[in-house]
Tab-separated table of C-alpha atoms and ligand atoms in Angstrom:
chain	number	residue	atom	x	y	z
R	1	UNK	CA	-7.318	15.828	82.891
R	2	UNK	CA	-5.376	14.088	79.619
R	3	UNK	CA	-5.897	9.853	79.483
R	4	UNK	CA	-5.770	7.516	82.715
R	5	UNK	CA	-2.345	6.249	83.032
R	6	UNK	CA	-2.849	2.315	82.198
R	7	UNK	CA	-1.378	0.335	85.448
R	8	UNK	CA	-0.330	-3.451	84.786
R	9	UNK	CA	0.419	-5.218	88.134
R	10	UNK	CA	2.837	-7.874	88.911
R	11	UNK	CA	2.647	-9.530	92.028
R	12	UNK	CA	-0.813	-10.010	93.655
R	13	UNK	CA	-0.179	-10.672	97.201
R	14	UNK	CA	-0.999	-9.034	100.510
R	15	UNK	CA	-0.697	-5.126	99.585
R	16	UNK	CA	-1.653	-5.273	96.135
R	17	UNK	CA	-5.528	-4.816	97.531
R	18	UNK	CA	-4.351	-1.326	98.879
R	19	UNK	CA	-3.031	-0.317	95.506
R	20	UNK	CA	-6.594	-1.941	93.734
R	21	UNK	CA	-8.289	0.462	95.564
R	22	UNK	CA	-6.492	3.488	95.232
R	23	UNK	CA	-6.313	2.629	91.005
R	24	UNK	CA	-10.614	2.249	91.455
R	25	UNK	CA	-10.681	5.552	92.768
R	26	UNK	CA	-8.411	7.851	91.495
R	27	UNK	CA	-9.697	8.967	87.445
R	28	UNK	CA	-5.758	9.510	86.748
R	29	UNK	CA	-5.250	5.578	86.738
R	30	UNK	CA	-6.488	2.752	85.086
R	31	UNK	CA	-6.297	-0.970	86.122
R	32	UNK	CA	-5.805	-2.677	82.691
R	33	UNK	CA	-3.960	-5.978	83.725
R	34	UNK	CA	-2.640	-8.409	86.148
R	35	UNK	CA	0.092	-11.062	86.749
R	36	UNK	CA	1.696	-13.391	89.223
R	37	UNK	CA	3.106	-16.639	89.593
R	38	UNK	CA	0.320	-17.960	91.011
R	39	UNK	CA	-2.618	-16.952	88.597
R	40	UNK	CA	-5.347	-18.350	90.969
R	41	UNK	CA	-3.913	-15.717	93.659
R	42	UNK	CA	-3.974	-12.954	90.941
R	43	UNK	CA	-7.830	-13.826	89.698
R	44	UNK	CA	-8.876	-13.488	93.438
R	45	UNK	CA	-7.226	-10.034	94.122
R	46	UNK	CA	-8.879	-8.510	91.168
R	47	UNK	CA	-12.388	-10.440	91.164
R	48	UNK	CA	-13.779	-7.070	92.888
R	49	UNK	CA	-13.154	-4.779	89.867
R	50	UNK	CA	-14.825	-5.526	86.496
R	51	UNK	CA	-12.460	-6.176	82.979
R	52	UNK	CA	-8.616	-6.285	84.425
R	53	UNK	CA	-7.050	-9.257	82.403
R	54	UNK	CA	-4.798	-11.823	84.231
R	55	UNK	CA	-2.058	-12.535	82.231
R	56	UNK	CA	0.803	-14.267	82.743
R	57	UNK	CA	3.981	-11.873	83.421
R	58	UNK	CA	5.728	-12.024	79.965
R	59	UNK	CA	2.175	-11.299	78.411
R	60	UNK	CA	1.720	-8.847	80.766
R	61	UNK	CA	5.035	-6.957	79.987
R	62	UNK	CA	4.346	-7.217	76.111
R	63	UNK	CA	0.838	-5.825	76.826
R	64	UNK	CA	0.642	-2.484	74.453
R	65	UNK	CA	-1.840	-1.183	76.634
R	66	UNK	CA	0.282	-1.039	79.582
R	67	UNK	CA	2.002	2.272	80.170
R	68	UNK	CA	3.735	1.099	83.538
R	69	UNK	CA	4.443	-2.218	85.532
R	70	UNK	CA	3.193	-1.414	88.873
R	71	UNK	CA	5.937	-3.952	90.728
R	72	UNK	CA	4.530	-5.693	94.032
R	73	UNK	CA	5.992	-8.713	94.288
R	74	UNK	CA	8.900	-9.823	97.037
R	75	UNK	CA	11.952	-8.017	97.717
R	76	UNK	CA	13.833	-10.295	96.396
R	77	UNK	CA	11.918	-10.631	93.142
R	78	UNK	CA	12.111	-6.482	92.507
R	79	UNK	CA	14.901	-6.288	90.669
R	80	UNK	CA	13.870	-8.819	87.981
R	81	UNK	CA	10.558	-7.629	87.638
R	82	UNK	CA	11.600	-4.172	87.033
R	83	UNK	CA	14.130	-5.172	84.642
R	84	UNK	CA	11.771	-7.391	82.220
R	85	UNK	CA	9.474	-3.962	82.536
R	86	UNK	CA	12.442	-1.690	81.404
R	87	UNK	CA	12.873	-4.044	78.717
R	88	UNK	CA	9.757	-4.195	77.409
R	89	UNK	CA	10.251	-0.318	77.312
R	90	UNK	CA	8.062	0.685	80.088
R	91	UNK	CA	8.104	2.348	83.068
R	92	UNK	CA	8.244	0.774	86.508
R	93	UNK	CA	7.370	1.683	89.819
R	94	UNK	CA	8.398	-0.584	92.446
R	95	UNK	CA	7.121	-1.578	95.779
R	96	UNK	CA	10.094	-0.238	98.473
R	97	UNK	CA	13.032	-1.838	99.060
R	98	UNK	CA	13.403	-0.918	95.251
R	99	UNK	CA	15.757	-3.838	95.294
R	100	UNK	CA	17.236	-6.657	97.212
R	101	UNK	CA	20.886	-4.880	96.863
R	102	UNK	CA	22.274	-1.739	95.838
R	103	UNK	CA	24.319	-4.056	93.125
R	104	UNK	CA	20.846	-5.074	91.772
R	105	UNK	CA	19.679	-1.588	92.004
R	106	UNK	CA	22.070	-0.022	90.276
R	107	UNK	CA	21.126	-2.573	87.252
R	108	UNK	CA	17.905	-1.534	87.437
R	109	UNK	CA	18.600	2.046	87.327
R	110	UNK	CA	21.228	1.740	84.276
R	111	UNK	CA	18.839	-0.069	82.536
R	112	UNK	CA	16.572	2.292	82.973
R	113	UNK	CA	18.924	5.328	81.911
R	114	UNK	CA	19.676	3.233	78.600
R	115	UNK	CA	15.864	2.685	77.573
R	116	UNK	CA	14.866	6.019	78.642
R	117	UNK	CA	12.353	5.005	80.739
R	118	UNK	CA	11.222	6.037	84.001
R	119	UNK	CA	11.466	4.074	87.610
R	120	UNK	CA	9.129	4.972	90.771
R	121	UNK	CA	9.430	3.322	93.889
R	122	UNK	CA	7.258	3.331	97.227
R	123	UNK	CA	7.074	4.730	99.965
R	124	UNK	CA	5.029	7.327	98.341
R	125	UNK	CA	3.663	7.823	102.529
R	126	UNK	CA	5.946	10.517	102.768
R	127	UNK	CA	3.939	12.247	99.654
R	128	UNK	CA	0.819	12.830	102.218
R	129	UNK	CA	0.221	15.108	104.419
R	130	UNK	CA	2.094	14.066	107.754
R	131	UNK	CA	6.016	14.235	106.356
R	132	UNK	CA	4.758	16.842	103.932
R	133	UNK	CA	3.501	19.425	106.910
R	134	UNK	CA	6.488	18.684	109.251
R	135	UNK	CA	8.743	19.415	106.192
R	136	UNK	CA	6.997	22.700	105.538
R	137	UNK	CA	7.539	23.597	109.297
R	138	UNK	CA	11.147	23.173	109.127
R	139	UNK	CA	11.266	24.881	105.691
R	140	UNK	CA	9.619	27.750	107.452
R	141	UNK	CA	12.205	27.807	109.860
R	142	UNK	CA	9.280	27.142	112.871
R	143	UNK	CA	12.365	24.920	114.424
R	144	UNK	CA	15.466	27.260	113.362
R	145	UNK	CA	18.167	25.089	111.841
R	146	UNK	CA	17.598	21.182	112.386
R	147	UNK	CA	20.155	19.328	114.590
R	148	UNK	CA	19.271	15.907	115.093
R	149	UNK	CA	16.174	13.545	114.708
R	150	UNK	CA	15.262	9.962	116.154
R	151	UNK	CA	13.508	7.744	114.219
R	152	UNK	CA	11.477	4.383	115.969
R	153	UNK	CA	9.830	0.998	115.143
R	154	UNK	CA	9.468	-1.319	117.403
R	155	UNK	CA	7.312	-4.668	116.645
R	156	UNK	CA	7.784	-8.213	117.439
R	157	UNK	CA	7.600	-9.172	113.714
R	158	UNK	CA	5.318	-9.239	110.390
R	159	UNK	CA	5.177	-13.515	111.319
R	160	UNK	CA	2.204	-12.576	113.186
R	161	UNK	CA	-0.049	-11.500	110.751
R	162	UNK	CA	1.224	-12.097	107.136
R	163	UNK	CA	0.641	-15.550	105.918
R	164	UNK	CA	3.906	-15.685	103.932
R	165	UNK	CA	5.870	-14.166	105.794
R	166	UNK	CA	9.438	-15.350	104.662
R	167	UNK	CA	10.164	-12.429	102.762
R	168	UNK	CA	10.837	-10.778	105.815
R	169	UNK	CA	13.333	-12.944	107.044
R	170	UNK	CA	15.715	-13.054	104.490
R	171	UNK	CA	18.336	-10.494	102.778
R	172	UNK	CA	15.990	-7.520	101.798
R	173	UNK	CA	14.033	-8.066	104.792
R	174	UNK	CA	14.268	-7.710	108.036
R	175	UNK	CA	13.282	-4.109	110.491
R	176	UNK	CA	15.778	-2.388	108.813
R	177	UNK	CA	14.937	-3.086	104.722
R	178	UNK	CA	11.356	-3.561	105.493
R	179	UNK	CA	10.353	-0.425	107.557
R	180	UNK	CA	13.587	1.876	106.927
R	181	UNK	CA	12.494	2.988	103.767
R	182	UNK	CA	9.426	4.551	105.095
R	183	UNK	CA	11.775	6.247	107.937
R	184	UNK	CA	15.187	7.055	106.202
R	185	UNK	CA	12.732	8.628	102.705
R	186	UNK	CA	11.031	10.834	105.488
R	187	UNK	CA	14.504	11.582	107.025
R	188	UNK	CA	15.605	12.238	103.654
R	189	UNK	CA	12.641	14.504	102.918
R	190	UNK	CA	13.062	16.322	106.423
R	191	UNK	CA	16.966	16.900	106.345
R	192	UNK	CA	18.469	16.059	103.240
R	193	UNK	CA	20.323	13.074	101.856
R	194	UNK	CA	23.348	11.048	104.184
R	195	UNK	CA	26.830	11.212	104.414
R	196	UNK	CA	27.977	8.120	106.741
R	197	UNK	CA	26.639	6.002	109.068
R	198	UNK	CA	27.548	4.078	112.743
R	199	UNK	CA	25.230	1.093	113.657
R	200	UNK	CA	24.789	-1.914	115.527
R	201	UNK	CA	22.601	-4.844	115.297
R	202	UNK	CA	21.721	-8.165	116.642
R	203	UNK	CA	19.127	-11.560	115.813
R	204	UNK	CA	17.664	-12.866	118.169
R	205	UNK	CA	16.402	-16.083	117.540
R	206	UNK	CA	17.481	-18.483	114.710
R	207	UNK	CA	13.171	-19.286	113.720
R	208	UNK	CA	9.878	-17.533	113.611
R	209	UNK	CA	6.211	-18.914	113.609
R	210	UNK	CA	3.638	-18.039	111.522
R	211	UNK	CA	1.326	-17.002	113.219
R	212	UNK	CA	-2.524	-16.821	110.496
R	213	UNK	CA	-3.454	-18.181	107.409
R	214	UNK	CA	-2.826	-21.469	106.231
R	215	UNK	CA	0.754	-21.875	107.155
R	216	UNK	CA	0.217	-21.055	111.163
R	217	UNK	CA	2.408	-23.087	113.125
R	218	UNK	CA	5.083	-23.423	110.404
R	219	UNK	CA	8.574	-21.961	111.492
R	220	UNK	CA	10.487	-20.419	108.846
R	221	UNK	CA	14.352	-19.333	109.197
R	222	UNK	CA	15.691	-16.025	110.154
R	223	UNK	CA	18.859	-14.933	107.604
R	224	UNK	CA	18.729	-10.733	108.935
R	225	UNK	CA	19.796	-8.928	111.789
R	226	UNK	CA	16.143	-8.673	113.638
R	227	UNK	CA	17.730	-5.500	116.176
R	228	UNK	CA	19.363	-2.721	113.978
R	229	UNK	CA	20.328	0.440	115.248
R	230	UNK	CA	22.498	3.376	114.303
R	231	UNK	CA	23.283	7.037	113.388
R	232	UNK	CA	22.816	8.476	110.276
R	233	UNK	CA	24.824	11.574	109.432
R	234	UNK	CA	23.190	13.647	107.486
R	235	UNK	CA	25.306	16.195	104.822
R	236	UNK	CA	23.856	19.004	106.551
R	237	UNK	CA	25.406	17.708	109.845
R	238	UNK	CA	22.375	17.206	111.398
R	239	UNK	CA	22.455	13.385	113.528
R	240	UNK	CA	18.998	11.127	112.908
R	241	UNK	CA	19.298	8.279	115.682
R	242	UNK	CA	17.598	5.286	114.336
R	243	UNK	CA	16.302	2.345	116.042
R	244	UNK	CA	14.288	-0.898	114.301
R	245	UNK	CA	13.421	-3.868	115.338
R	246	UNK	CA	11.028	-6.821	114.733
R	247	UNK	CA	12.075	-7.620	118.458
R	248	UNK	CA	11.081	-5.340	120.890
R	249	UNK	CA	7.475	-6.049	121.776
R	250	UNK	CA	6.062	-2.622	121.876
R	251	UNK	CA	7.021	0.954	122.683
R	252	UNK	CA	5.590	4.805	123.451
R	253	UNK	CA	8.329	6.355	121.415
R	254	UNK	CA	7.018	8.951	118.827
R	255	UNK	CA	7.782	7.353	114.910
R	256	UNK	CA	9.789	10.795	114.208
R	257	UNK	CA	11.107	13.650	116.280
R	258	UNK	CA	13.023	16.799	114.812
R	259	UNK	CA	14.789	18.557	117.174
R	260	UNK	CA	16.101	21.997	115.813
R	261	UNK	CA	17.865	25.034	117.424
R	262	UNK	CA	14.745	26.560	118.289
R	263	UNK	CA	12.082	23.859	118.769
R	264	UNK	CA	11.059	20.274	118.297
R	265	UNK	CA	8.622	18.920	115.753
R	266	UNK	CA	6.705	15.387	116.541
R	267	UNK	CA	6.566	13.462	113.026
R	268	UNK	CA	3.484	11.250	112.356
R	269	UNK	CA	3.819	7.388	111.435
R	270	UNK	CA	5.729	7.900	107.878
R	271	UNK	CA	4.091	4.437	107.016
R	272	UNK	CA	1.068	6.267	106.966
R	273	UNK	CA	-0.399	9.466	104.571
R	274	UNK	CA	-1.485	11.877	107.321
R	275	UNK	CA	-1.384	11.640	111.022
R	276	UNK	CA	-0.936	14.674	113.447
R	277	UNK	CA	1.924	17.103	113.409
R	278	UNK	CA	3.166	18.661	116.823
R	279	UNK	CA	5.460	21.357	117.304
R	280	UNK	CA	7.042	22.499	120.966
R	281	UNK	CA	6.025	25.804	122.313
R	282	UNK	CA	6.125	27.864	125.891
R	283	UNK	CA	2.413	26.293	126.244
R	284	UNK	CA	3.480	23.043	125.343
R	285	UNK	CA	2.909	20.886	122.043
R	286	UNK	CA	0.577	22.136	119.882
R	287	UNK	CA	-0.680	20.817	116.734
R	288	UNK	CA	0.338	22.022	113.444
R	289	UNK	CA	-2.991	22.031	110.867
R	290	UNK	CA	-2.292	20.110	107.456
R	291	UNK	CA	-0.044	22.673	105.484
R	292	UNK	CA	1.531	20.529	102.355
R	293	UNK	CA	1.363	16.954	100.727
R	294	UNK	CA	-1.495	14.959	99.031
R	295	UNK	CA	-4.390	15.136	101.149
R	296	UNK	CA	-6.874	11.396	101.323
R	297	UNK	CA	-3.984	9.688	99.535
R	298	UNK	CA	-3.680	6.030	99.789
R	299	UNK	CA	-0.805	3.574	98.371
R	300	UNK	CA	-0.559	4.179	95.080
R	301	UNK	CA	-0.796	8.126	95.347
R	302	UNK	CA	3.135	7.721	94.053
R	303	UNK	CA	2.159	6.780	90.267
R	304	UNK	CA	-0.125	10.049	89.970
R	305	UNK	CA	2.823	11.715	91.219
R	306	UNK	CA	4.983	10.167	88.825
R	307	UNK	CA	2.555	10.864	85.818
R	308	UNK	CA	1.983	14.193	86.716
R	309	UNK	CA	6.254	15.093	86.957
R	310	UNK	CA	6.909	16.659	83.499
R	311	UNK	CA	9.910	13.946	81.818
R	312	UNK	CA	13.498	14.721	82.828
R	313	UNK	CA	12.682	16.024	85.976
R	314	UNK	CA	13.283	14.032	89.492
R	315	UNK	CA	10.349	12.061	90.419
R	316	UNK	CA	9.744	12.579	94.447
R	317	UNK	CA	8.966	9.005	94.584
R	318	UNK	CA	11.611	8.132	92.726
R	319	UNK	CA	14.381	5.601	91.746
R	320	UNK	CA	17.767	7.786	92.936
R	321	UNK	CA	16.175	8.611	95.915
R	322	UNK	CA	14.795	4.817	96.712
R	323	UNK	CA	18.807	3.979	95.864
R	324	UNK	CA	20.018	6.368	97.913
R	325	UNK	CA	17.656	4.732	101.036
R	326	UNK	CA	18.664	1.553	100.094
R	327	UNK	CA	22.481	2.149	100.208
R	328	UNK	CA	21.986	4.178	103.563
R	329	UNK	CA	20.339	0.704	104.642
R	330	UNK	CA	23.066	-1.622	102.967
R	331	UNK	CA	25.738	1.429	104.356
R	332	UNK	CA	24.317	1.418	107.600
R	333	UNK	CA	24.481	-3.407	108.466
R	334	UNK	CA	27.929	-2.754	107.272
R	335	UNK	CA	28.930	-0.318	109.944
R	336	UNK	CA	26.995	-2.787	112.191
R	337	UNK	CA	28.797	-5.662	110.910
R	338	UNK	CA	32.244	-4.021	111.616
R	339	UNK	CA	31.534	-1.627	113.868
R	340	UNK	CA	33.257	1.076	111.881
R	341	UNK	CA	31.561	4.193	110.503
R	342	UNK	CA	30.660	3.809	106.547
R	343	UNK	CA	30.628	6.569	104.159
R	344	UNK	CA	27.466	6.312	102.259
R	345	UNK	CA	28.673	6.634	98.537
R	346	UNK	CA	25.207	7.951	96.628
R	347	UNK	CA	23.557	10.759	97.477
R	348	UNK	CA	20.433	12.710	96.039
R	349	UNK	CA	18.301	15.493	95.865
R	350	UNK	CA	15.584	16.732	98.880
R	351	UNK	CA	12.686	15.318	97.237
R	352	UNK	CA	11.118	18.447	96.135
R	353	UNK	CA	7.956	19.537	98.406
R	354	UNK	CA	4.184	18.941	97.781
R	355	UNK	CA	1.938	21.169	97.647
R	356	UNK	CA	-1.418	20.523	99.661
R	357	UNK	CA	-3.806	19.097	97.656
R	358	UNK	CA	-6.176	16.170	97.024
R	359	UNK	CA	-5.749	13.511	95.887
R	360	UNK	CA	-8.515	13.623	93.519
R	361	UNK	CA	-7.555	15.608	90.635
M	1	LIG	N1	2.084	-6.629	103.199
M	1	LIG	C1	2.178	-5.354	103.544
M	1	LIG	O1	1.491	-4.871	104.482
M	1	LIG	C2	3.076	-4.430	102.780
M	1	LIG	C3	2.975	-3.064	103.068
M	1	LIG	C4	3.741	-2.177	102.330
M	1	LIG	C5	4.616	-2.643	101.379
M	1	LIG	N2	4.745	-3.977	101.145
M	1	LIG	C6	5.704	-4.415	100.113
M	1	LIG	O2	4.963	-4.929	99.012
M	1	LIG	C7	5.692	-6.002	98.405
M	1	LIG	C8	4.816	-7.237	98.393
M	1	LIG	O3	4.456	-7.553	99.725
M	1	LIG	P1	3.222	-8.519	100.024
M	1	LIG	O4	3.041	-8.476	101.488
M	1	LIG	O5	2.098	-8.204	99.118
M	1	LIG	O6	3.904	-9.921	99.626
M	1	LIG	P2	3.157	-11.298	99.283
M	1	LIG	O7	4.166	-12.379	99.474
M	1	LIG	O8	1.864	-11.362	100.006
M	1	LIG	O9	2.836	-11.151	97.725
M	1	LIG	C9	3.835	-11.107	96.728
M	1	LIG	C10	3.256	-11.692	95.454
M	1	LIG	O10	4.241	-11.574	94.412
M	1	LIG	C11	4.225	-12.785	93.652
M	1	LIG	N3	5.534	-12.922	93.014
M	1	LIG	C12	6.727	-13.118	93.622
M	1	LIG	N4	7.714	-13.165	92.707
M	1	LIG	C13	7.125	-12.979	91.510
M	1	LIG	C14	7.618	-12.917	90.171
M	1	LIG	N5	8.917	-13.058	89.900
M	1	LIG	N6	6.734	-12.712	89.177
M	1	LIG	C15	5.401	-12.587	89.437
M	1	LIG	N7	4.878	-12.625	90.683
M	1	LIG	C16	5.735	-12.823	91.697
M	1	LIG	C17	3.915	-13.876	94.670
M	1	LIG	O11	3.401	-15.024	94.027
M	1	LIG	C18	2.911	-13.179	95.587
M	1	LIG	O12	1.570	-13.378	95.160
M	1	LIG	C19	6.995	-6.148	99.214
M	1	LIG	O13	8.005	-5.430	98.591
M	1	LIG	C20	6.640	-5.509	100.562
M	1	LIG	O14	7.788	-4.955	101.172
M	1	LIG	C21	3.957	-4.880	101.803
């Protein structure tokens, strides 16, 4: 193994533990430095592991140790992070949606182009072993040619638990930005990229409580469609049904099915590394054993990915395919909004497979 790629965080909020931990343990990364708005929040999240810096973000950015900005902070704040990375002339992997809109996307990626530097983006979920062994069933033809897929989340909203939970509420939140990247990147992975979308959606109600932390009992506005629904048309022809929703209170509905010509295939949780893999037969479902993907991974599996993809070839967790999700999303509330089908104008590459193995290199 060469050097530890050096990791500089901005944004220390509620996932950034997850990442902490997966930087501690994997020898391919290195924690060198931290930022956020609010420096008390960033000292906290990194008291646990011995000589990160806190910096403040332009310190951070100018940092010569720092060979990419590791970008968790809000949505809405993506697209300016990345871009201060990119021009600080480093890379950038983002938490998922890579950006707020594909118009701030797309500024991010041309950026990017011009200083030759890279841009990752989350979910890297569908790196691990549950999206990773159902794709290498379908490569393997186990389901003969793919024909359709349905794709579920149903919760009655993040408000619950998250202690800042306005993010959620407002444009690059909601069911559909929040969770659909983890869904429409494993859709992506399983059936190739999208050609148009029909949808529907609804709100509804105009407030949310918070429901933990020191903000319980605050309401907080609700500017995104809380209900979205709709069919995704893949360019193979195959039809992925998609429901989302921070409304429905709960449901028994597997995450992912794949229904081919010759079989079905149950997906796992795609917000998740691993979780079982079940294929139809005469005798019923059976279980598929782990057969591809990045086995123990946790979040933050997606930057050893992206050091270990030689330069100038497609990362799998990467910024055209995280553009292409997000304008299937944007595509997709437009339909809803005017109830005609949209042609989704970007496309991309089937993130290329992963081979099972650890983590752990
Ligand atoms: N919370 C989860 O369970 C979860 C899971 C997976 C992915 N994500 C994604 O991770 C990202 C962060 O989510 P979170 O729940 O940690 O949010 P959070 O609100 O808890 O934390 C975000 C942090 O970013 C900081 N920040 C915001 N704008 C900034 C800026 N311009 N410069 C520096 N710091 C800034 C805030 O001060 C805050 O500490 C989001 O994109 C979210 O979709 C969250």
């Amino acid at each position: 193994m060469g050097q530890p790629v050096n990791v500089g965080v901005v944004g220390c909020g509620a996932i950034s533990a997850q990442y902490f931990q997966t930087i501690d343990r994997l020898p391919q990364l290195r924690l060198v430095a931290v930022a956020d708005l609010d420096l008390d929040r960033a000292r906290e999240a990194v008291r646990p592991y011995e000589g990160v810096d806190v910096l403040g973000v332009a310190e951070l950015m100018a940092d010569p140790r720092v060979d990419v900005v590791l970008n968790l902070t809000v949505p809405a704040a993506h697209a300016e992070v990345a871009l201060q990375a990119i021009a600080a002339g480093k890379d950038v992997y983002c938490e998922k949606p890579l950006a707020a809109t594909t118009a701030d996307a797309a500024r991010v990626l041309e950026a990017a182009a011009a200083a030759r530097v890279r841009v990752g983006c989350a979910p890297d979920t569908v790196l691990g072993t549950g999206t990773q062994t159902a794709r290498n069933a379908i490569d393997d033809g186990l389901i003969g040619r793919p024909i359709a897929a349905t794709a579920t989340m149903m919760t009655p909203g993040h408000e619950r638990w998250h202690p800042n939970p306005d993010f959620y509420y407002v444009p690059g939140g909601g069911p559909l930005l929040d969770m659909g990247p983890y869904y429409i990147s494993s859709l992506v992975t399983l059936l190739g990229p999208v050609a148009s979308v029909i949808g529907a959606a609804s709100r509804t109600r105009p407030k949310r409580t918070i429901g933990s932390g020191p903000r319980q009992g605050e309401e907080i506005p609700v500017l995104v469609d809380t209900h979205v629904t709709g069919v995704l048309v893949h360019a193979s022809g195959a039809l992925s049904t998609l429901v989302m929703s921070f409304d429905g209170v709960a449901t028994k509905a597997p995450n992912i099915e794949v229904h081919g010509e010759k079989g079905s295939l149950v997906v796992p949780d795609p917000n998740r590394f691993d979780g079982q893999v079940l294929i139809s037969g005469k005798d019923g479902w059976q279980e598929l054993p782990e057969s591809a993907g990045y086995i123990g991974a946790g979040r933050g599996v997606g930057l050893i990915d992206f050091a270990a993809t030689p330069a100038g070839k497609e990362l799998r967790a990467g910024g055209s395919l995280a553009f292409h999700v997000l304008d299937v999303m944007e595509s997709l509330l437009a339909a809803a909004g005017s109830g005609a089908a949209v042609t989704v104008a970007s496309t991309c590459e089937r993130p290329r497979p992963v081979a099972l193995h650890s983590s752990v290199s």
